[in-house]
Amino acid sequence: MVEDNLSADAVTKDLGTRFIGQRVLYYPSVASTMDIARQEAQQGAAEGTVIIADEQTGGRGRLKRAWLTPKGNIALSVILYPDLSYLPSLIMLASLAVIHSIEAVTGLKSQVKWPNDVLINGKKVCGILIESDVRGNTVNYIIIGIGINVNLRLADFPEIQPVATSLSDELGGEVSHLNVIRHLLVKIERLYLDMSAGGSLYEEWRDSLVTVGKKVRVTAGETIYDGVAESVARDGSLLLRGLDGNLTRIVAGDVTLGD
Ligand code: BTN
């Protein structure tokens, strides 16, 4: 058993960041870290404030799906106030930060399934949810929510076992979620500062995608697209070559990978 008690101090101590994770609100159990983050952001919380929970009882994912966070896993939300022009890059930033941290702590290689799931050996290990309050050209706040299955025993959750995995199941041993969280916050800050200094995350994100070159089915609202994922654009949208040969740009959707 990894000795790994989460607390705000344990996360922040000697973290070495300028602002991400310098203020941490830790909760043993909450409905969703996204709700707390939203309240905090509305009250003008410092940029980089992180809400972390040991357990979520009402965790949520994209497309109104539920997200499971029993104890021993990672549920966190980061508050940012970026310029509007950086919004498309934040999806890239979050998934790249997750991939790097997983590899740094466990040595495991992971990949991104467009737009922002992280997979290991084809199964989902992390989900990312970005919520924002944008009015016209003004970004009031952005919240990046990250859920990582760290010590989830998939055998205990047969309903998601065919499609999900965890770091501990992949490694065959428990992993320090505190260590993963600290790496993640450091990496988020580095990428955020790079991006703000004009660096591009696009190339690395594109090259991390498991989706490109694959047959896919994309569900976007009521519409289903079948085809081959040909590429991704710099704004993060997916370029899909349909069965009729036409290229469609898809901004948001849910992908099922084919062969
Ligand atoms: C998805 O895969 O659909 C996104 C899942 C996002 C889950 C995280 S866990 C931390 C934060 N709090 C939530 O309720 N959701 C996000």
mmCIF file of C-alpha atoms and ligand atoms in Angstrom:
data_model
loop_
_atom_site.group_PDB
_atom_site.id
_atom_site.type_symbol
_atom_site.label_atom_id
_atom_site.label_comp_id
_atom_site.label_asym_id
_atom_site.label_seq_id
_atom_site.Cartn_x
_atom_site.Cartn_y
_atom_site.Cartn_z
ATOM 1 C CA MET A 1 0.000 0.000 0.000
ATOM 2 C CA VAL A 2 1.456 3.381 -0.989
ATOM 3 C CA GLU A 3 1.465 5.748 2.041
ATOM 4 C CA ASP A 4 -0.169 8.662 0.388
ATOM 5 C CA ASN A 5 -2.291 11.008 2.438
ATOM 6 C CA LEU A 6 -3.552 13.897 0.391
ATOM 7 C CA SER A 7 -3.651 17.378 1.893
ATOM 8 C CA ALA A 8 -3.240 20.903 0.576
ATOM 9 C CA ASP A 9 0.177 21.171 2.265
ATOM 10 C CA ALA A 10 1.408 17.876 0.867
ATOM 11 C CA VAL A 11 0.557 19.060 -2.648
ATOM 12 C CA THR A 12 1.991 22.575 -2.322
ATOM 13 C CA LYS A 13 5.154 21.926 -0.270
ATOM 14 C CA ASP A 14 8.267 22.678 -2.355
ATOM 15 C CA LEU A 15 6.228 22.367 -5.533
ATOM 16 C CA GLY A 16 8.386 25.003 -7.214
ATOM 17 C CA THR A 17 5.642 26.494 -9.368
ATOM 18 C CA ARG A 18 4.913 30.218 -9.664
ATOM 19 C CA PHE A 19 1.143 29.996 -9.425
ATOM 20 C CA ILE A 20 -0.355 26.622 -10.400
ATOM 21 C CA GLY A 21 -1.011 24.761 -7.152
ATOM 22 C CA GLN A 22 0.238 27.556 -4.910
ATOM 23 C CA ARG A 23 -3.292 27.684 -3.537
ATOM 24 C CA VAL A 24 -4.871 24.271 -3.072
ATOM 25 C CA LEU A 25 -8.278 23.528 -1.627
ATOM 26 C CA TYR A 26 -8.444 19.915 -0.571
ATOM 27 C CA TYR A 27 -11.649 18.036 0.230
ATOM 28 C CA PRO A 28 -11.869 14.422 1.431
ATOM 29 C CA SER A 29 -15.193 14.107 -0.377
ATOM 30 C CA VAL A 30 -17.204 16.443 -2.629
ATOM 31 C CA ALA A 31 -19.924 16.131 -5.228
ATOM 32 C CA SER A 32 -17.700 17.565 -7.981
ATOM 33 C CA THR A 33 -14.505 19.641 -7.868
ATOM 34 C CA MET A 34 -15.910 21.539 -10.876
ATOM 35 C CA ASP A 35 -18.679 23.068 -8.732
ATOM 36 C CA ILE A 36 -16.275 24.298 -6.076
ATOM 37 C CA ALA A 37 -13.927 25.637 -8.745
ATOM 38 C CA ARG A 38 -16.767 27.533 -10.393
ATOM 39 C CA GLN A 39 -17.781 29.169 -7.099
ATOM 40 C CA GLU A 40 -14.143 30.046 -6.412
ATOM 41 C CA ALA A 41 -13.615 31.495 -9.888
ATOM 42 C CA GLN A 42 -16.770 33.587 -9.606
ATOM 43 C CA GLN A 43 -15.320 35.041 -6.410
ATOM 44 C CA GLY A 44 -12.052 35.884 -8.194
ATOM 45 C CA ALA A 45 -9.825 33.095 -6.828
ATOM 46 C CA ALA A 46 -6.134 33.456 -7.679
ATOM 47 C CA GLU A 47 -5.108 32.031 -11.040
ATOM 48 C CA GLY A 48 -3.767 28.513 -10.604
ATOM 49 C CA THR A 49 -5.993 27.695 -7.640
ATOM 50 C CA VAL A 50 -6.503 23.931 -7.584
ATOM 51 C CA ILE A 51 -9.433 22.070 -6.073
ATOM 52 C CA ILE A 52 -8.612 18.468 -5.218
ATOM 53 C CA ALA A 53 -10.872 15.771 -3.839
ATOM 54 C CA ASP A 54 -10.069 12.322 -2.547
ATOM 55 C CA GLU A 55 -13.500 11.175 -3.597
ATOM 56 C CA GLN A 56 -16.295 12.610 -5.742
ATOM 57 C CA THR A 57 -19.869 11.566 -5.211
ATOM 58 C CA GLY A 58 -21.264 13.376 -8.276
ATOM 59 C CA GLY A 59 -18.271 13.576 -10.609
ATOM 60 C CA ARG A 60 -19.211 14.510 -14.144
ATOM 61 C CA GLY A 61 -17.717 14.023 -17.570
ATOM 62 C CA ARG A 62 -18.303 15.327 -21.059
ATOM 63 C CA LEU A 63 -21.709 14.871 -22.667
ATOM 64 C CA LYS A 64 -23.391 14.746 -19.260
ATOM 65 C CA ARG A 65 -21.808 11.412 -18.406
ATOM 66 C CA ALA A 66 -21.003 10.447 -14.829
ATOM 67 C CA TRP A 67 -17.364 10.142 -13.744
ATOM 68 C CA LEU A 68 -16.347 7.735 -11.000
ATOM 69 C CA THR A 69 -13.808 8.876 -8.422
ATOM 70 C CA PRO A 70 -13.506 6.524 -5.491
ATOM 71 C CA LYS A 71 -10.651 7.163 -3.009
ATOM 72 C CA GLY A 72 -7.089 6.640 -4.242
ATOM 73 C CA ASN A 73 -7.655 8.247 -7.625
ATOM 74 C CA ILE A 74 -7.299 11.806 -8.887
ATOM 75 C CA ALA A 75 -10.045 14.382 -9.228
ATOM 76 C CA LEU A 76 -8.885 17.939 -9.578
ATOM 77 C CA SER A 77 -9.898 21.231 -11.155
ATOM 78 C CA VAL A 78 -7.565 24.097 -12.031
ATOM 79 C CA ILE A 79 -8.757 27.706 -12.370
ATOM 80 C CA LEU A 80 -7.218 29.802 -15.158
ATOM 81 C CA TYR A 81 -7.850 33.232 -16.659
ATOM 82 C CA PRO A 82 -6.239 32.996 -20.100
ATOM 83 C CA ASP A 83 -6.725 35.165 -23.174
ATOM 84 C CA LEU A 84 -9.485 34.053 -25.495
ATOM 85 C CA SER A 85 -6.959 33.090 -28.177
ATOM 86 C CA TYR A 86 -5.511 30.349 -25.939
ATOM 87 C CA LEU A 87 -8.756 28.471 -25.458
ATOM 88 C CA PRO A 88 -8.234 25.839 -28.195
ATOM 89 C CA SER A 89 -4.761 25.102 -26.859
ATOM 90 C CA LEU A 90 -5.983 24.315 -23.355
ATOM 91 C CA ILE A 91 -7.367 20.925 -24.372
ATOM 92 C CA MET A 92 -3.962 20.134 -25.836
ATOM 93 C CA LEU A 93 -2.207 21.446 -22.743
ATOM 94 C CA ALA A 94 -4.247 19.336 -20.346
ATOM 95 C CA SER A 95 -3.826 16.049 -22.186
ATOM 96 C CA LEU A 96 -0.111 16.603 -22.800
ATOM 97 C CA ALA A 97 0.425 17.410 -19.120
ATOM 98 C CA VAL A 98 -1.345 14.163 -18.183
ATOM 99 C CA ILE A 99 0.677 12.054 -20.616
ATOM 100 C CA HIS A 100 3.971 13.511 -19.392
ATOM 101 C CA SER A 101 3.112 13.063 -15.719
ATOM 102 C CA ILE A 102 1.972 9.475 -16.154
ATOM 103 C CA GLU A 103 5.202 8.643 -17.915
ATOM 104 C CA ALA A 104 7.369 10.502 -15.394
ATOM 105 C CA VAL A 105 5.851 8.712 -12.409
ATOM 106 C CA THR A 106 5.144 5.244 -13.794
ATOM 107 C CA GLY A 107 7.085 4.886 -17.045
ATOM 108 C CA LEU A 108 3.793 3.992 -18.768
ATOM 109 C CA LYS A 109 3.203 5.388 -22.270
ATOM 110 C CA SER A 110 -0.229 6.839 -22.957
ATOM 111 C CA GLN A 111 -1.922 8.398 -25.957
ATOM 112 C CA VAL A 112 -4.674 10.921 -26.594
ATOM 113 C CA LYS A 113 -7.999 9.950 -28.119
ATOM 114 C CA TRP A 114 -9.445 13.065 -29.735
ATOM 115 C CA PRO A 115 -10.440 15.377 -28.300
ATOM 116 C CA ASN A 116 -9.132 14.781 -24.808
ATOM 117 C CA ASP A 117 -9.305 11.261 -23.440
ATOM 118 C CA VAL A 118 -6.045 9.665 -22.395
ATOM 119 C CA LEU A 119 -5.667 5.962 -23.129
ATOM 120 C CA ILE A 120 -3.219 3.268 -22.150
ATOM 121 C CA ASN A 121 -3.229 0.191 -24.353
ATOM 122 C CA GLY A 122 -6.483 1.375 -25.920
ATOM 123 C CA LYS A 123 -8.354 1.848 -22.630
ATOM 124 C CA LYS A 124 -9.288 5.115 -20.952
ATOM 125 C CA VAL A 125 -7.186 6.078 -17.952
ATOM 126 C CA CYS A 126 -8.029 9.787 -17.808
ATOM 127 C CA GLY A 127 -10.848 12.113 -18.758
ATOM 128 C CA ILE A 128 -10.643 15.879 -19.095
ATOM 129 C CA LEU A 129 -13.506 18.313 -18.821
ATOM 130 C CA ILE A 130 -13.123 21.990 -19.620
ATOM 131 C CA GLU A 131 -15.784 24.424 -18.472
ATOM 132 C CA SER A 132 -15.649 28.120 -19.154
ATOM 133 C CA ASP A 133 -17.433 31.403 -18.716
ATOM 134 C CA VAL A 134 -16.773 33.452 -21.832
ATOM 135 C CA ARG A 135 -18.815 36.549 -22.688
ATOM 136 C CA GLY A 136 -18.003 38.072 -26.063
ATOM 137 C CA ASN A 137 -14.235 38.392 -26.129
ATOM 138 C CA THR A 138 -13.918 38.285 -22.367
ATOM 139 C CA VAL A 139 -12.867 35.124 -20.604
ATOM 140 C CA ASN A 140 -14.230 35.305 -17.089
ATOM 141 C CA TYR A 141 -12.649 31.971 -16.205
ATOM 142 C CA ILE A 142 -11.672 28.559 -17.477
ATOM 143 C CA ILE A 143 -11.725 25.449 -15.362
ATOM 144 C CA ILE A 144 -9.760 22.392 -16.414
ATOM 145 C CA GLY A 145 -11.079 19.270 -14.683
ATOM 146 C CA ILE A 146 -8.907 16.186 -14.746
ATOM 147 C CA GLY A 147 -9.830 12.726 -13.549
ATOM 148 C CA ILE A 148 -7.186 10.003 -13.563
ATOM 149 C CA ASN A 149 -7.784 6.389 -12.628
ATOM 150 C CA VAL A 150 -4.737 5.880 -10.458
ATOM 151 C CA ASN A 151 -5.557 3.042 -8.079
ATOM 152 C CA LEU A 152 -8.930 2.007 -9.465
ATOM 153 C CA ARG A 153 -9.372 -1.779 -9.403
ATOM 154 C CA LEU A 154 -11.317 -2.340 -12.581
ATOM 155 C CA ALA A 155 -12.353 -5.788 -11.384
ATOM 156 C CA ASP A 156 -14.555 -3.943 -8.861
ATOM 157 C CA PHE A 157 -16.247 -1.955 -11.659
ATOM 158 C CA PRO A 158 -17.284 -4.508 -14.288
ATOM 159 C CA GLU A 159 -19.522 -1.963 -16.051
ATOM 160 C CA ILE A 160 -16.497 0.054 -17.230
ATOM 161 C CA GLN A 161 -13.893 -2.720 -17.282
ATOM 162 C CA PRO A 162 -14.056 -3.291 -21.070
ATOM 163 C CA VAL A 163 -13.213 0.348 -21.844
ATOM 164 C CA ALA A 164 -11.282 1.674 -18.843
ATOM 165 C CA THR A 165 -7.994 1.029 -17.125
ATOM 166 C CA SER A 166 -5.958 2.467 -14.264
ATOM 167 C CA LEU A 167 -2.298 3.059 -13.563
ATOM 168 C CA SER A 168 -2.291 0.390 -10.847
ATOM 169 C CA ASP A 169 -3.971 -2.198 -13.068
ATOM 170 C CA GLU A 170 -1.445 -1.492 -15.822
ATOM 171 C CA LEU A 171 1.512 -1.659 -13.449
ATOM 172 C CA GLY A 172 0.274 -4.421 -11.163
ATOM 173 C CA GLY A 173 0.887 -2.291 -8.058
ATOM 174 C CA GLU A 174 -0.350 0.851 -6.329
ATOM 175 C CA VAL A 175 0.819 4.272 -7.453
ATOM 176 C CA SER A 176 1.236 7.443 -5.358
ATOM 177 C CA HIS A 177 -1.554 9.747 -6.471
ATOM 178 C CA LEU A 178 0.150 12.607 -4.623
ATOM 179 C CA ASN A 179 3.221 12.143 -6.798
ATOM 180 C CA VAL A 180 1.136 12.130 -9.985
ATOM 181 C CA ILE A 181 -0.736 15.277 -8.872
ATOM 182 C CA ARG A 182 2.491 17.186 -8.134
ATOM 183 C CA HIS A 183 4.027 16.245 -11.488
ATOM 184 C CA LEU A 184 0.808 17.202 -13.205
ATOM 185 C CA LEU A 185 0.657 20.685 -11.673
ATOM 186 C CA VAL A 186 4.288 21.401 -12.511
ATOM 187 C CA LYS A 187 3.742 20.263 -16.081
ATOM 188 C CA ILE A 188 0.532 22.271 -16.488
ATOM 189 C CA GLU A 189 2.390 25.395 -15.431
ATOM 190 C CA ARG A 190 5.348 24.752 -17.753
ATOM 191 C CA LEU A 191 3.078 24.225 -20.744
ATOM 192 C CA TYR A 192 0.919 27.207 -19.822
ATOM 193 C CA LEU A 193 3.940 29.478 -19.577
ATOM 194 C CA ASP A 194 5.356 28.103 -22.868
ATOM 195 C CA MET A 195 2.021 28.701 -24.539
ATOM 196 C CA SER A 196 1.721 32.217 -23.130
ATOM 197 C CA ALA A 197 5.218 32.970 -24.449
ATOM 198 C CA GLY A 198 4.069 32.052 -27.963
ATOM 199 C CA GLY A 199 5.058 28.362 -28.027
ATOM 200 C CA SER A 200 2.865 25.869 -29.864
ATOM 201 C CA LEU A 201 1.484 22.704 -28.297
ATOM 202 C CA TYR A 202 -0.158 21.634 -31.535
ATOM 203 C CA GLU A 203 2.588 19.484 -33.058
ATOM 204 C CA GLU A 204 3.198 17.405 -29.959
ATOM 205 C CA TRP A 205 -0.523 16.996 -29.308
ATOM 206 C CA ARG A 206 -1.147 15.932 -32.933
ATOM 207 C CA ASP A 207 1.646 13.385 -32.675
ATOM 208 C CA SER A 208 0.213 11.998 -29.425
ATOM 209 C CA LEU A 209 -3.173 11.248 -30.970
ATOM 210 C CA VAL A 210 -4.120 7.618 -31.334
ATOM 211 C CA THR A 211 -7.052 8.749 -33.480
ATOM 212 C CA VAL A 212 -5.264 10.009 -36.594
ATOM 213 C CA GLY A 213 -5.172 7.525 -39.475
ATOM 214 C CA LYS A 214 -7.854 5.335 -37.882
ATOM 215 C CA LYS A 215 -11.352 4.459 -39.019
ATOM 216 C CA VAL A 216 -13.675 6.259 -36.646
ATOM 217 C CA ARG A 217 -17.276 6.959 -35.887
ATOM 218 C CA VAL A 218 -17.834 10.451 -34.507
ATOM 219 C CA THR A 219 -21.044 11.351 -32.726
ATOM 220 C CA ALA A 220 -21.548 15.108 -32.686
ATOM 221 C CA GLY A 221 -24.902 15.958 -31.172
ATOM 222 C CA GLU A 222 -27.529 14.203 -33.279
ATOM 223 C CA THR A 223 -25.153 13.638 -36.193
ATOM 224 C CA ILE A 224 -23.014 10.555 -36.760
ATOM 225 C CA TYR A 225 -20.000 10.704 -39.073
ATOM 226 C CA ASP A 226 -18.189 7.601 -40.316
ATOM 227 C CA GLY A 227 -14.826 7.825 -42.006
ATOM 228 C CA VAL A 228 -11.108 8.048 -41.470
ATOM 229 C CA ALA A 229 -9.627 10.605 -39.091
ATOM 230 C CA GLU A 230 -7.242 12.270 -41.486
ATOM 231 C CA SER A 231 -5.742 14.943 -39.302
ATOM 232 C CA VAL A 232 -6.378 17.619 -36.718
ATOM 233 C CA ALA A 233 -6.316 21.349 -37.361
ATOM 234 C CA ARG A 234 -4.358 23.848 -35.285
ATOM 235 C CA ASP A 235 -7.574 24.912 -33.558
ATOM 236 C CA GLY A 236 -7.998 21.337 -32.291
ATOM 237 C CA SER A 237 -10.801 20.327 -34.628
ATOM 238 C CA LEU A 238 -10.818 16.873 -36.235
ATOM 239 C CA LEU A 239 -10.612 16.525 -40.013
ATOM 240 C CA LEU A 240 -12.596 13.488 -41.068
ATOM 241 C CA ARG A 241 -12.496 11.979 -44.562
ATOM 242 C CA GLY A 242 -16.025 10.626 -44.984
ATOM 243 C CA LEU A 243 -17.036 7.512 -46.892
ATOM 244 C CA ASP A 244 -18.094 9.838 -49.758
ATOM 245 C CA GLY A 245 -14.548 11.260 -49.939
ATOM 246 C CA ASN A 246 -15.484 14.659 -48.504
ATOM 247 C CA LEU A 247 -13.498 16.231 -45.712
ATOM 248 C CA THR A 248 -15.491 17.426 -42.687
ATOM 249 C CA ARG A 249 -14.155 19.573 -39.869
ATOM 250 C CA ILE A 250 -15.603 18.497 -36.516
ATOM 251 C CA VAL A 251 -15.199 20.850 -33.585
ATOM 252 C CA ALA A 252 -16.619 18.673 -30.815
ATOM 253 C CA GLY A 253 -17.809 15.118 -30.598
ATOM 254 C CA ASP A 254 -17.312 11.657 -29.237
ATOM 255 C CA VAL A 255 -15.114 9.203 -31.121
ATOM 256 C CA THR A 256 -15.377 5.445 -31.335
ATOM 257 C CA LEU A 257 -12.246 3.944 -32.824
ATOM 258 C CA GLY A 258 -12.596 1.354 -35.572
ATOM 259 C CA ASP A 259 -9.835 -0.935 -36.909
HETATM 260 C C1 BTN B 1 -14.738 12.806 -19.510
HETATM 261 O O1 BTN B 1 -13.968 11.892 -19.796
HETATM 262 O O2 BTN B 1 -15.876 12.826 -19.956
HETATM 263 C C2 BTN B 1 -14.251 13.890 -18.589
HETATM 264 C C3 BTN B 1 -14.115 13.445 -17.163
HETATM 265 C C4 BTN B 1 -13.643 14.546 -16.255
HETATM 266 C C5 BTN B 1 -13.604 14.129 -14.812
HETATM 267 C C6 BTN B 1 -13.003 15.182 -13.925
HETATM 268 S S1 BTN B 1 -12.623 14.580 -12.313
HETATM 269 C C7 BTN B 1 -12.309 16.190 -11.753
HETATM 270 C C8 BTN B 1 -13.386 17.068 -12.349
HETATM 271 N N1 BTN B 1 -14.588 16.987 -11.549
HETATM 272 C C9 BTN B 1 -15.603 16.455 -12.217
HETATM 273 O O3 BTN B 1 -16.758 16.305 -11.765
HETATM 274 N N2 BTN B 1 -15.220 16.134 -13.452
HETATM 275 C C10 BTN B 1 -13.829 16.439 -13.698
#
